[in-house]
């Protein structure tokens, strides 16, 4: 599926491969690549999974693997957390008690 | 040309041209430097700072009395105790946090010196503040973040930061876990000639002094008193340093300055595995302990954030206690705010109970909240990473393994990290940079005065500490 030039895309690249990480990096971090992702405008038609060039918001040209087209912001909240459910009721009750004592 | 080693070898050259300060000029003795001179040479007095900030709608945020939370804390305290808790609502700043105060000075300076844009290495609110202030001055901006682990899982609070920076038109570089983020940041500075809006330049710290001034003025206006205690969430140290300097300059000499951090001891800040096992991205011990005990590990040769000069006490609270207080702030005061300020609020709730009830205790910031930052998002991430979340005794909190929400407000406590331990660790770092093993006898007078100012030890105390270190 060809992505048209001018589309906002996300690209991915490896900056430092595993094993060539900075000195004093913890073991678990040294065993994985240092990766980078950045969004920008596709400078030419391209395919997902192929190497493409983009122009970033600061006007820089960057190259990497096209991984997402018009990428969504998918962070959110999720389900309510029952472990926080007692905080409001217990404090309201205590406050009401204090108000009664003041009278 | 651009390998990690080659770029890091060019670090001081890139730093000098991207910050526009000749740090060598301030070197004194064998390990000292002229801290006050470096700050004064910016040429910014408090009136300049407040005028510059007012032009871009930064500062002059409300000071809000938390009457209900204060009443509850008072009900748990001995008779006559239970200070009035106020909070400085820094979420009212343009990009939602006090970091606008720091970014406004960086953007003003970059614009004054003719840089085409400003860049910052920050996964937190400072990135959004720099991107937002860049808009005010018509500058480009580049923000470099550490944002996802090797399984591609993004920290939701940082994903929200990415969105905010991109909404302000910034180029946002999202990296996986590792300290080499600084390497990528240096490359971006070198390629673009952008200004390094470091959190730790002199003007970035001076930008926070206006916050201290406002607290003194507003507490005076609302209560006719001076603040008894101000609690600032401590990470890199600039928040506490700038606020303390402002409080003192505004005449609140007696005010006790407390640094508060979320306890994440046991988790490693550069570990890929631990990255998403933390429910807090800033204001935690993973930053505050290293930066308090060695400020010059920052991205500039000499950091203007030197919290040990101002900190009367350093306390920690658990992740569970901060989540409890975040919920309490929403349901007792009708305010939803983000984690950075709530760390100090959790400490304030406990500390207020040891302070007389007519005294004023100020929580020095709030920040905005929303998708990704909210306790619901963070606790759902924790659960998905296999971390236990339950209601109970906060003493059982275990960073990266267990988050325990207090079952009762009485359980909320602060735990002190002794200032003496921080002073000792600071001195060890300070001497590491030199070949001095006979400590006291080798240092020049300028070094002694510097170390005394940095640690607030008197001469005898300093000599004792140096003696102990030279035997370790």
XYZ file of C-alpha atoms in Angstrom, chain A residues 10 12 15-16 21-23 25-26 28-29 32-39 56-62 73-92 94-95 98-99, chain B residues 4 68 71-72 75-76 148 159-160 163 166 169-178 180 184 188 191-192 268 270-273 324 327-328 331-332 370-372 374 376-377 380 383 389 391 406-407 409-410:
100
model
C 6.455 7.925 11.905
C 12.195 4.268 13.185
C 21.182 4.681 16.647
C 23.542 2.285 18.475
C 26.216 0.953 23.691
C 27.868 3.608 25.900
C 30.205 2.463 28.677
C 25.216 1.183 30.711
C 23.400 -1.513 32.756
C 19.910 -5.276 30.341
C 20.197 -1.968 28.446
C 19.347 -4.125 23.310
C 19.637 -1.543 20.506
C 19.352 2.197 21.148
C 16.402 3.076 18.934
C 14.819 6.356 17.813
C 11.410 7.308 16.423
C 10.447 10.675 14.920
C 7.465 11.972 12.958
C 10.621 17.069 10.530
C 8.720 19.915 12.218
C 12.064 21.725 12.653
C 12.689 21.403 8.901
C 15.372 18.702 9.155
C 15.544 15.788 6.718
C 15.773 12.377 8.388
C -1.923 9.250 20.151
C -3.003 6.111 21.969
C -2.161 6.992 25.592
C -5.195 7.465 27.794
C -6.531 6.440 31.210
C -7.832 2.857 31.119
C -10.273 1.319 33.586
C -10.980 3.016 36.962
C -8.688 1.783 39.769
C -10.642 0.188 42.655
C -7.632 0.445 45.000
C -8.232 4.249 45.055
C -11.969 3.892 45.736
C -11.807 4.296 49.511
C -9.985 7.675 49.562
C -12.916 9.957 48.768
C -15.559 8.325 50.995
C -13.310 7.993 54.048
C -12.161 11.620 53.852
C -15.675 12.954 53.205
C -14.088 12.451 58.405
C -14.695 16.007 57.156
C -15.314 17.496 61.925
C -17.988 19.907 60.702
C 29.273 7.983 20.075
C -10.422 20.728 53.763
C -8.698 20.418 58.523
C -8.219 16.682 58.083
C -7.717 16.370 63.072
C -4.899 13.798 63.047
C 9.930 3.681 25.264
C 3.551 9.797 25.453
C 1.385 12.697 26.696
C 1.725 14.907 22.152
C 4.175 18.080 18.887
C 5.069 22.430 16.629
C 8.248 20.905 18.051
C 10.352 18.208 16.387
C 10.269 15.457 19.008
C 12.945 12.744 18.965
C 11.683 9.716 20.919
C 14.466 7.386 22.036
C 14.529 4.042 23.769
C 16.107 3.720 27.223
C 19.707 4.813 27.750
C 23.091 8.084 25.153
C 21.710 12.420 20.179
C 20.972 17.886 17.100
C 23.565 20.166 13.188
C 21.023 22.954 13.771
C 18.101 1.896 38.078
C 19.224 3.632 32.869
C 17.773 0.115 33.048
C 15.610 -0.954 30.113
C 13.818 -3.462 32.363
C -3.587 8.628 47.763
C -7.129 11.309 44.865
C -7.596 13.276 48.103
C -12.187 14.721 46.202
C -11.455 17.161 49.052
C -4.601 14.307 31.980
C -4.245 11.244 29.748
C -1.115 9.318 30.603
C -3.307 10.545 35.771
C -5.537 5.720 36.648
C -3.185 5.604 33.647
C -3.023 0.499 34.949
C -0.605 -3.620 36.815
C -1.292 -2.710 43.592
C -4.679 -0.922 49.751
C -2.553 3.791 52.358
C -5.746 2.355 53.849
C -4.712 8.955 56.067
C -2.899 8.422 59.425
